[in-house]
Amino acid sequence: MNNKKQNSALKVNEGIQQPPNINPYLKFKKKNKIQSPEFYVNGILEKDLSILSQAITIVESNLNEHRLIARSIIQKCLPLSGNSFRLGITGVPGVGKSTFIEYFGQLIIQNNRKVAVLAVDPSSERSKGSILGDKTRMESLSVNPNAFIRPSPSGCTLGGVARRTRETIILCEAAGFDFILVETVGVGQSETVVFNMVDMFLLLMLAGAGDELQGIKRGIMEMADIIAITKADGDNVLRCNLAANEYRNALKYLPLPESGWKPQVCTCSSTTGHGLNELYEIIQNYIKYTKTNKTFENRRKKQAKHWMYESMFDMLKENFLTNTNIKQLLKNYEEKVILNKINPIEAAEIILNRYYENFIKK
Ligand code: GDP
């Protein structure tokens, strides 16, 4: 009888245990939990780059709860920052910025400094894709323990990017990075933003392409403390030397920067390494010159003042635009303005008055 049951076609053999639908290890891969400001500050002071990255992510966040933690981290890091040199680098796409930073960054490290590379990239706001600060463009530098590379924050206005980059500089400096490179594309407003947060400004230029072609405006030339003609290798050397002479002549007609420093022009090649040591030397001379005549310190003071105003205007704008009543009002008046039912200035006045009323009531 028993035997019969076992041979039955209806018998179901016991199968093997199936794995669960959800990976049980997933819980270990959860996003980093938000920690206390002290946790981040201690990590930064211990030069833990993973914690530095996490702290920067909080600084870049738009969430209110993150802003409070970010403010506290920055406040604690501020007294430990400032002991660095901040160099702004600009030039049109293709001029060789990332290749230059890849090699120049390593030269900085050979000189016993620690280098942080940050980017201010307005294109990331428009296209949601950053063309700067991508680690894959700086392969060797990105794996060097004395280097830290951070792409441009995205998803915010140029003002927002500027604030976040300034704050990131503070955190990097507190983590011991004493040579900060801030990269940007030299075609819009972003270089003015970078100019206002660095000690020196380096403009990279191509030989043989006119200023117009490179989209470089006179204003950017006026900001430059050094102009380096890139790709001075192979049969391009002669053209680079000619271009360098042209820029030296052109600079004679521009006003001297406030520091009194006479902007220098040089040629360099990331491929052969030509001119990189000379460029480092020029930077050292600049630091000595501006520290002696105190313009280094004065420039930082001016930038701090500028930063206060910028932050204030940013906060005002944010407060205005995130106010729910104002949001609705803006929507209504946008339509009226488009349909020509009211003129734009009158609409602006009405909206602002409503905002002031609201603000005063609070
Ligand atoms: P970016 O857009 O300004 O960051 O420019 P890249 O660093 O991406 O360089 C653009 C192109 O120029 C790449 O194909 C590089 O290989 C090339 N390049 C960069 N630096 C040099 C250089 O010093 N010499 C030569 N011959 N080519 C270079």
Short mmCIF file of C-alpha atoms and ligand atoms in Angstrom, two decimals:
data_model
loop_
_atom_site.label_atom_id
_atom_site.label_comp_id
_atom_site.label_asym_id
_atom_site.label_seq_id
_atom_site.Cartn_x
_atom_site.Cartn_y
_atom_site.Cartn_z
CA MET A 1 0.00 0.00 0.00
CA ASN A 2 2.83 2.29 1.06
CA ASN A 3 4.79 1.36 -2.02
CA LYS A 4 1.85 2.23 -4.23
CA LYS A 5 1.65 5.73 -2.79
CA GLN A 6 5.33 6.38 -3.47
CA ASN A 7 5.03 5.44 -7.11
CA SER A 8 1.95 7.54 -7.66
CA ALA A 9 2.15 10.06 -10.47
CA LEU A 10 0.50 12.55 -8.12
CA LYS A 11 3.40 12.56 -5.67
CA VAL A 12 5.13 15.92 -5.31
CA ASN A 13 8.82 15.75 -4.52
CA GLU A 14 10.19 18.24 -2.06
CA GLY A 15 12.02 20.96 -4.05
CA ILE A 16 15.07 22.98 -3.11
CA GLN A 17 14.59 26.16 -1.20
CA GLN A 18 14.26 29.18 -3.47
CA PRO A 19 16.18 32.44 -2.79
CA PRO A 20 14.05 35.34 -1.52
CA ASN A 21 12.79 37.86 -4.08
CA ILE A 22 14.57 40.71 -2.32
CA ASN A 23 18.31 40.54 -1.78
CA PRO A 24 18.73 40.15 2.01
CA TYR A 25 22.05 42.01 1.83
CA LEU A 26 20.35 45.06 0.34
CA LYS A 27 19.90 46.54 3.78
CA PHE A 28 23.68 46.94 4.01
CA LYS A 29 23.67 48.97 0.84
CA LYS A 30 21.30 51.61 2.12
CA LYS A 31 22.14 55.26 1.45
CA ASN A 32 24.47 56.89 3.96
CA LYS A 33 22.44 57.95 6.95
CA ILE A 34 22.58 61.63 7.81
CA GLN A 35 24.88 62.02 10.78
CA SER A 36 25.50 64.82 13.25
CA PRO A 37 27.62 67.82 12.16
CA GLU A 38 30.35 66.66 14.59
CA PHE A 39 30.59 63.33 12.78
CA TYR A 40 31.36 65.10 9.49
CA VAL A 41 33.69 67.66 11.04
CA ASN A 42 35.71 64.93 12.81
CA GLY A 43 35.90 62.92 9.59
CA ILE A 44 37.06 65.98 7.67
CA LEU A 45 39.72 66.76 10.26
CA GLU A 46 40.86 63.14 10.13
CA LYS A 47 41.22 63.65 6.36
CA ASP A 48 38.69 60.91 5.61
CA LEU A 49 37.87 61.59 1.93
CA SER A 50 34.71 59.50 1.96
CA ILE A 51 33.28 61.59 4.82
CA LEU A 52 34.47 64.77 3.08
CA SER A 53 32.46 63.69 0.00
CA GLN A 54 29.38 62.97 2.11
CA ALA A 55 29.67 66.39 3.80
CA ILE A 56 29.90 68.08 0.38
CA THR A 57 26.76 66.23 -0.73
CA ILE A 58 24.97 67.73 2.28
CA VAL A 59 26.35 71.18 1.46
CA GLU A 60 25.03 70.78 -2.10
CA SER A 61 21.59 69.65 -0.99
CA ASN A 62 18.53 71.89 -1.31
CA LEU A 63 16.67 70.24 1.57
CA ASN A 64 16.08 72.47 4.60
CA GLU A 65 17.14 69.84 7.14
CA HIS A 66 20.43 69.43 5.24
CA ARG A 67 21.00 73.18 5.13
CA LEU A 68 20.98 73.36 8.92
CA ILE A 69 23.57 70.57 9.23
CA ALA A 70 25.60 72.09 6.38
CA ARG A 71 25.68 75.48 8.09
CA SER A 72 26.96 73.91 11.28
CA ILE A 73 29.67 71.91 9.45
CA ILE A 74 30.82 75.03 7.58
CA GLN A 75 30.91 77.12 10.74
CA LYS A 76 33.11 74.55 12.46
CA CYS A 77 35.40 74.20 9.43
CA LEU A 78 35.77 77.93 8.72
CA PRO A 79 38.46 78.62 11.36
CA LEU A 80 40.48 75.71 9.95
CA SER A 81 40.28 76.93 6.37
CA GLY A 82 41.95 79.74 4.45
CA ASN A 83 45.51 78.41 4.61
CA SER A 84 45.59 77.55 0.99
CA PHE A 85 46.12 78.90 -2.47
CA ARG A 86 43.08 79.09 -4.74
CA LEU A 87 43.66 79.12 -8.48
CA GLY A 88 40.88 79.69 -11.02
CA ILE A 89 41.35 78.08 -14.44
CA THR A 90 39.31 78.97 -17.48
CA GLY A 91 39.39 78.38 -21.24
CA VAL A 92 37.02 77.26 -23.97
CA PRO A 93 36.11 73.55 -24.28
CA GLY A 94 38.93 71.77 -26.08
CA VAL A 95 41.67 74.14 -24.97
CA GLY A 96 43.07 71.33 -22.81
CA LYS A 97 41.90 72.22 -19.28
CA SER A 98 41.38 68.72 -17.96
CA THR A 99 44.58 67.37 -19.52
CA PHE A 100 46.43 70.34 -18.03
CA ILE A 101 44.93 69.74 -14.57
CA GLU A 102 45.73 66.03 -14.78
CA TYR A 103 49.48 66.82 -15.18
CA PHE A 104 49.73 70.12 -13.36
CA GLY A 105 47.89 68.58 -10.40
CA GLN A 106 50.58 65.91 -10.15
CA LEU A 107 53.30 68.55 -10.32
CA ILE A 108 51.63 70.37 -7.42
CA ILE A 109 51.64 67.12 -5.42
CA GLN A 110 55.34 66.59 -6.23
CA ASN A 111 55.86 69.96 -4.55
CA ASN A 112 54.41 68.52 -1.33
CA ARG A 113 51.00 70.10 -1.64
CA LYS A 114 47.58 68.47 -1.61
CA VAL A 115 45.31 69.44 -4.48
CA ALA A 116 41.53 69.68 -4.68
CA VAL A 117 39.89 70.16 -8.08
CA LEU A 118 36.43 71.74 -8.13
CA ALA A 119 34.35 72.93 -11.06
CA VAL A 120 31.83 75.68 -11.74
CA ASP A 121 29.90 74.53 -14.74
CA PRO A 122 26.82 76.49 -15.83
CA SER A 123 26.13 73.96 -18.59
CA SER A 124 25.12 71.39 -16.00
CA GLU A 125 22.18 73.63 -15.12
CA ARG A 126 20.94 73.76 -18.68
CA SER A 127 21.78 70.35 -20.07
CA LYS A 128 21.77 68.46 -16.74
CA GLY A 129 25.14 67.10 -17.83
CA SER A 130 28.42 68.44 -16.56
CA ILE A 131 31.26 68.95 -19.00
CA LEU A 132 33.73 69.75 -16.23
CA GLY A 133 35.10 68.01 -13.16
CA ASP A 134 34.50 64.53 -14.45
CA LYS A 135 36.93 62.16 -12.79
CA THR A 136 37.33 60.04 -15.90
CA ARG A 137 39.02 62.99 -17.58
CA MET A 138 41.78 62.97 -14.95
CA GLU A 139 42.59 59.30 -14.58
CA SER A 140 45.90 59.39 -12.71
CA LEU A 141 45.10 62.42 -10.58
CA SER A 142 41.77 61.00 -9.43
CA VAL A 143 43.43 57.94 -7.86
CA ASN A 144 46.23 59.92 -6.21
CA PRO A 145 45.63 59.98 -2.42
CA ASN A 146 46.80 63.60 -2.29
CA ALA A 147 44.15 64.72 -4.77
CA PHE A 148 40.43 65.21 -4.44
CA ILE A 149 38.22 65.81 -7.49
CA ARG A 150 34.63 66.96 -7.27
CA PRO A 151 32.40 67.68 -10.29
CA SER A 152 30.29 70.81 -10.48
CA PRO A 153 27.11 70.77 -8.40
CA SER A 154 24.14 70.60 -10.73
CA GLY A 155 20.46 71.36 -10.63
CA CYS A 156 20.80 74.93 -9.43
CA THR A 157 21.40 78.43 -10.76
CA LEU A 158 24.89 79.81 -11.31
CA GLY A 159 24.50 81.69 -7.99
CA GLY A 160 23.62 78.41 -6.31
CA VAL A 161 26.62 76.68 -7.85
CA ALA A 162 28.85 79.54 -6.65
CA ARG A 163 27.62 79.28 -3.07
CA ARG A 164 28.08 75.53 -2.99
CA THR A 165 31.57 75.74 -4.52
CA ARG A 166 32.65 78.37 -1.98
CA GLU A 167 31.44 76.17 0.85
CA THR A 168 33.13 73.13 -0.68
CA ILE A 169 36.42 75.07 -0.76
CA ILE A 170 36.09 75.61 3.01
CA LEU A 171 35.55 71.89 3.65
CA CYS A 172 38.44 70.86 1.37
CA GLU A 173 40.79 73.28 3.09
CA ALA A 174 39.78 72.01 6.53
CA ALA A 175 40.58 68.50 5.23
CA GLY A 176 44.14 69.63 4.49
CA PHE A 177 43.94 70.44 0.78
CA ASP A 178 46.16 73.48 0.41
CA PHE A 179 46.07 73.99 -3.36
CA ILE A 180 42.55 74.46 -4.72
CA LEU A 181 41.91 74.48 -8.45
CA VAL A 182 38.54 75.83 -9.57
CA GLU A 183 37.86 75.08 -13.22
CA THR A 184 35.28 76.75 -15.44
CA VAL A 185 34.46 77.28 -19.13
CA GLY A 186 35.45 80.69 -20.39
CA VAL A 187 32.37 81.55 -22.37
CA GLY A 188 29.85 83.12 -20.04
CA GLN A 189 29.23 84.53 -16.59
CA SER A 190 30.89 81.68 -14.76
CA GLU A 191 34.41 83.11 -14.86
CA THR A 192 33.31 86.25 -12.99
CA VAL A 193 31.85 83.94 -10.36
CA VAL A 194 35.11 81.98 -10.13
CA PHE A 195 37.21 85.16 -10.18
CA ASN A 196 35.40 86.22 -7.03
CA MET A 197 36.43 83.11 -5.11
CA VAL A 198 40.09 82.61 -6.10
CA ASP A 199 43.47 84.22 -5.39
CA MET A 200 44.74 84.02 -8.94
CA PHE A 201 43.22 83.51 -12.35
CA LEU A 202 44.75 81.44 -15.14
CA LEU A 203 43.43 81.75 -18.68
CA LEU A 204 44.27 78.93 -21.09
CA MET A 205 44.29 79.88 -24.77
CA LEU A 206 44.85 78.11 -28.07
CA ALA A 207 47.35 79.39 -30.59
CA GLY A 208 46.09 80.35 -34.00
CA ALA A 209 42.45 80.81 -33.05
CA GLY A 210 41.41 84.44 -32.76
CA ASP A 211 39.89 85.74 -29.51
CA GLU A 212 36.57 86.03 -31.30
CA LEU A 213 36.76 82.40 -32.34
CA GLN A 214 37.55 81.33 -28.82
CA GLY A 215 34.64 83.37 -27.53
CA ILE A 216 36.92 85.03 -25.02
CA LYS A 217 35.77 88.49 -24.11
CA ARG A 218 38.06 91.35 -23.25
CA GLY A 219 36.71 91.28 -19.69
CA ILE A 220 38.10 87.80 -19.18
CA MET A 221 41.52 88.84 -20.47
CA GLU A 222 41.44 91.67 -17.92
CA MET A 223 40.85 89.19 -15.12
CA ALA A 224 43.78 86.95 -16.06
CA ASP A 225 46.95 86.97 -13.95
CA ILE A 226 48.55 84.41 -16.29
CA ILE A 227 47.72 83.51 -19.87
CA ALA A 228 49.08 80.13 -20.92
CA ILE A 229 49.03 79.11 -24.57
CA THR A 230 48.34 75.38 -24.53
CA LYS A 231 49.45 72.50 -26.75
CA ALA A 232 52.91 73.99 -27.35
CA ASP A 233 54.32 70.77 -28.77
CA GLY A 234 55.28 69.30 -32.18
CA ASP A 235 54.78 71.67 -35.07
CA ASN A 236 52.53 73.89 -32.96
CA VAL A 237 55.46 75.35 -30.97
CA LEU A 238 56.18 78.20 -33.37
CA ARG A 239 52.53 79.24 -33.56
CA CYS A 240 52.30 79.14 -29.77
CA ASN A 241 55.34 81.41 -29.41
CA LEU A 242 53.84 83.86 -31.91
CA ALA A 243 50.51 83.82 -30.07
CA ALA A 244 52.31 84.39 -26.74
CA ASN A 245 53.97 87.50 -28.19
CA GLU A 246 50.65 88.78 -29.50
CA TYR A 247 49.06 88.41 -26.08
CA ARG A 248 52.03 90.10 -24.40
CA ASN A 249 51.46 93.07 -26.71
CA ALA A 250 47.70 93.05 -26.21
CA LEU A 251 48.12 93.05 -22.42
CA LYS A 252 50.11 96.29 -22.61
CA TYR A 253 46.88 98.06 -23.54
CA LEU A 254 44.85 96.64 -20.67
CA PRO A 255 44.79 98.18 -17.19
CA LEU A 256 46.95 96.46 -14.55
CA PRO A 257 44.99 94.34 -12.05
CA GLU A 258 44.42 95.80 -8.58
CA SER A 259 47.28 93.77 -7.17
CA GLY A 260 49.74 95.68 -9.36
CA TRP A 261 50.96 92.34 -10.70
CA LYS A 262 51.89 92.42 -14.37
CA PRO A 263 50.05 89.51 -16.02
CA GLN A 264 52.45 86.94 -17.47
CA VAL A 265 52.13 85.04 -20.73
CA CYS A 266 53.71 81.62 -21.21
CA THR A 267 53.37 78.52 -23.37
CA CYS A 268 52.89 74.99 -22.08
CA SER A 269 52.20 71.44 -23.19
CA SER A 270 50.55 68.75 -21.14
CA THR A 271 51.84 66.17 -23.62
CA THR A 272 55.55 66.96 -23.23
CA GLY A 273 55.40 68.74 -19.88
CA HIS A 274 56.99 71.83 -21.44
CA GLY A 275 56.34 75.01 -19.48
CA LEU A 276 54.58 73.37 -16.51
CA ASN A 277 57.48 73.95 -14.09
CA GLU A 278 57.78 77.56 -15.31
CA LEU A 279 54.07 78.06 -14.72
CA TYR A 280 54.40 76.72 -11.17
CA GLU A 281 57.31 79.14 -10.68
CA ILE A 282 55.20 82.10 -11.92
CA ILE A 283 52.50 81.15 -9.43
CA GLN A 284 55.04 81.10 -6.59
CA ASN A 285 56.28 84.55 -7.64
CA TYR A 286 52.71 85.83 -7.74
CA ILE A 287 52.00 84.54 -4.22
CA LYS A 288 55.20 86.18 -2.91
CA TYR A 289 54.41 89.45 -4.72
CA THR A 290 50.79 89.74 -3.56
CA LYS A 291 51.52 88.60 0.00
CA THR A 292 54.27 91.21 0.30
CA ASN A 293 52.12 94.09 -0.95
CA LYS A 294 49.13 92.75 1.04
CA THR A 295 46.82 92.53 -1.97
CA PHE A 296 46.47 88.77 -1.39
CA GLU A 297 44.88 89.42 2.00
CA ASN A 298 42.84 92.38 0.73
CA ARG A 299 41.42 90.35 -2.14
CA ARG A 300 40.24 87.67 0.31
CA LYS A 301 38.62 90.34 2.51
CA LYS A 302 36.81 91.82 -0.47
CA GLN A 303 35.66 88.36 -1.50
CA ALA A 304 34.28 87.70 1.99
CA LYS A 305 32.24 90.91 1.73
CA HIS A 306 31.09 89.97 -1.76
CA TRP A 307 30.12 86.52 -0.46
CA MET A 308 27.96 88.06 2.28
CA TYR A 309 26.01 90.13 -0.25
CA GLU A 310 25.70 87.25 -2.69
CA SER A 311 24.42 84.94 0.06
CA MET A 312 21.92 87.54 1.19
CA PHE A 313 20.55 88.09 -2.32
CA ASP A 314 20.42 84.33 -2.84
CA MET A 315 18.49 83.81 0.38
CA LEU A 316 16.06 86.61 -0.44
CA LYS A 317 15.39 85.18 -3.87
CA GLU A 318 14.95 81.69 -2.48
CA ASN A 319 12.58 82.90 0.24
CA PHE A 320 10.56 84.83 -2.34
CA LEU A 321 10.34 82.06 -4.91
CA THR A 322 9.50 79.30 -2.44
CA ASN A 323 6.69 81.24 -0.76
CA THR A 324 3.49 79.35 -1.68
CA ASN A 325 1.33 82.50 -1.92
CA ILE A 326 3.87 84.14 -4.18
CA LYS A 327 4.10 81.04 -6.37
CA GLN A 328 0.36 81.20 -7.08
CA LEU A 329 0.46 84.94 -7.57
CA LEU A 330 3.34 84.62 -10.03
CA LYS A 331 1.40 82.07 -12.03
CA ASN A 332 -1.67 84.33 -12.21
CA TYR A 333 0.25 87.43 -13.17
CA GLU A 334 2.41 85.60 -15.70
CA GLU A 335 -0.75 84.83 -17.62
CA LYS A 336 -2.10 88.36 -17.34
CA VAL A 337 1.20 89.76 -18.59
CA ILE A 338 1.31 87.35 -21.53
CA LEU A 339 -2.28 88.27 -22.49
CA ASN A 340 -1.35 91.94 -22.26
CA LYS A 341 -3.95 92.55 -19.54
CA ILE A 342 -1.41 94.27 -17.35
CA ASN A 343 2.02 95.71 -18.03
CA PRO A 344 5.03 93.79 -16.62
CA ILE A 345 6.26 96.57 -14.32
CA GLU A 346 2.86 97.06 -12.73
CA ALA A 347 2.55 93.31 -12.23
CA ALA A 348 6.01 93.20 -10.61
CA GLU A 349 5.02 96.01 -8.23
CA ILE A 350 1.77 94.30 -7.21
CA ILE A 351 3.51 90.98 -6.56
CA LEU A 352 6.33 92.59 -4.58
CA ASN A 353 3.90 94.63 -2.50
CA ARG A 354 2.02 91.45 -1.61
CA TYR A 355 5.34 89.88 -0.62
CA TYR A 356 6.29 92.85 1.58
CA GLU A 357 2.86 92.77 3.27
CA ASN A 358 3.28 89.09 3.97
CA PHE A 359 6.78 89.59 5.24
CA ILE A 360 5.87 92.49 7.53
CA LYS A 361 2.88 90.57 8.96
CA LYS A 362 5.23 87.73 9.89
P1 GDP B 1 39.04 70.71 -22.15
O1 GDP B 1 37.77 70.55 -22.88
O2 GDP B 1 39.48 72.13 -22.11
O3 GDP B 1 39.05 70.06 -20.81
O4 GDP B 1 40.18 69.98 -23.05
P2 GDP B 1 40.79 68.52 -22.94
O5 GDP B 1 41.79 68.44 -21.83
O6 GDP B 1 39.68 67.54 -22.92
O7 GDP B 1 41.62 68.43 -24.30
C1 GDP B 1 41.02 68.52 -25.58
C2 GDP B 1 41.87 67.77 -26.57
O8 GDP B 1 43.16 68.36 -26.66
C3 GDP B 1 42.10 66.31 -26.20
O9 GDP B 1 42.01 65.55 -27.36
C4 GDP B 1 43.51 66.29 -25.64
O10 GDP B 1 44.15 65.06 -25.85
C5 GDP B 1 44.18 67.40 -26.45
N1 GDP B 1 45.27 68.03 -25.66
C6 GDP B 1 45.20 68.50 -24.41
N2 GDP B 1 46.37 69.00 -24.01
C7 GDP B 1 47.23 68.85 -25.06
C8 GDP B 1 48.60 69.20 -25.26
O11 GDP B 1 49.31 69.75 -24.40
N3 GDP B 1 49.12 68.90 -26.50
C9 GDP B 1 48.41 68.32 -27.47
N4 GDP B 1 49.01 68.09 -28.63
N5 GDP B 1 47.11 67.97 -27.31
C10 GDP B 1 46.52 68.23 -26.12
#
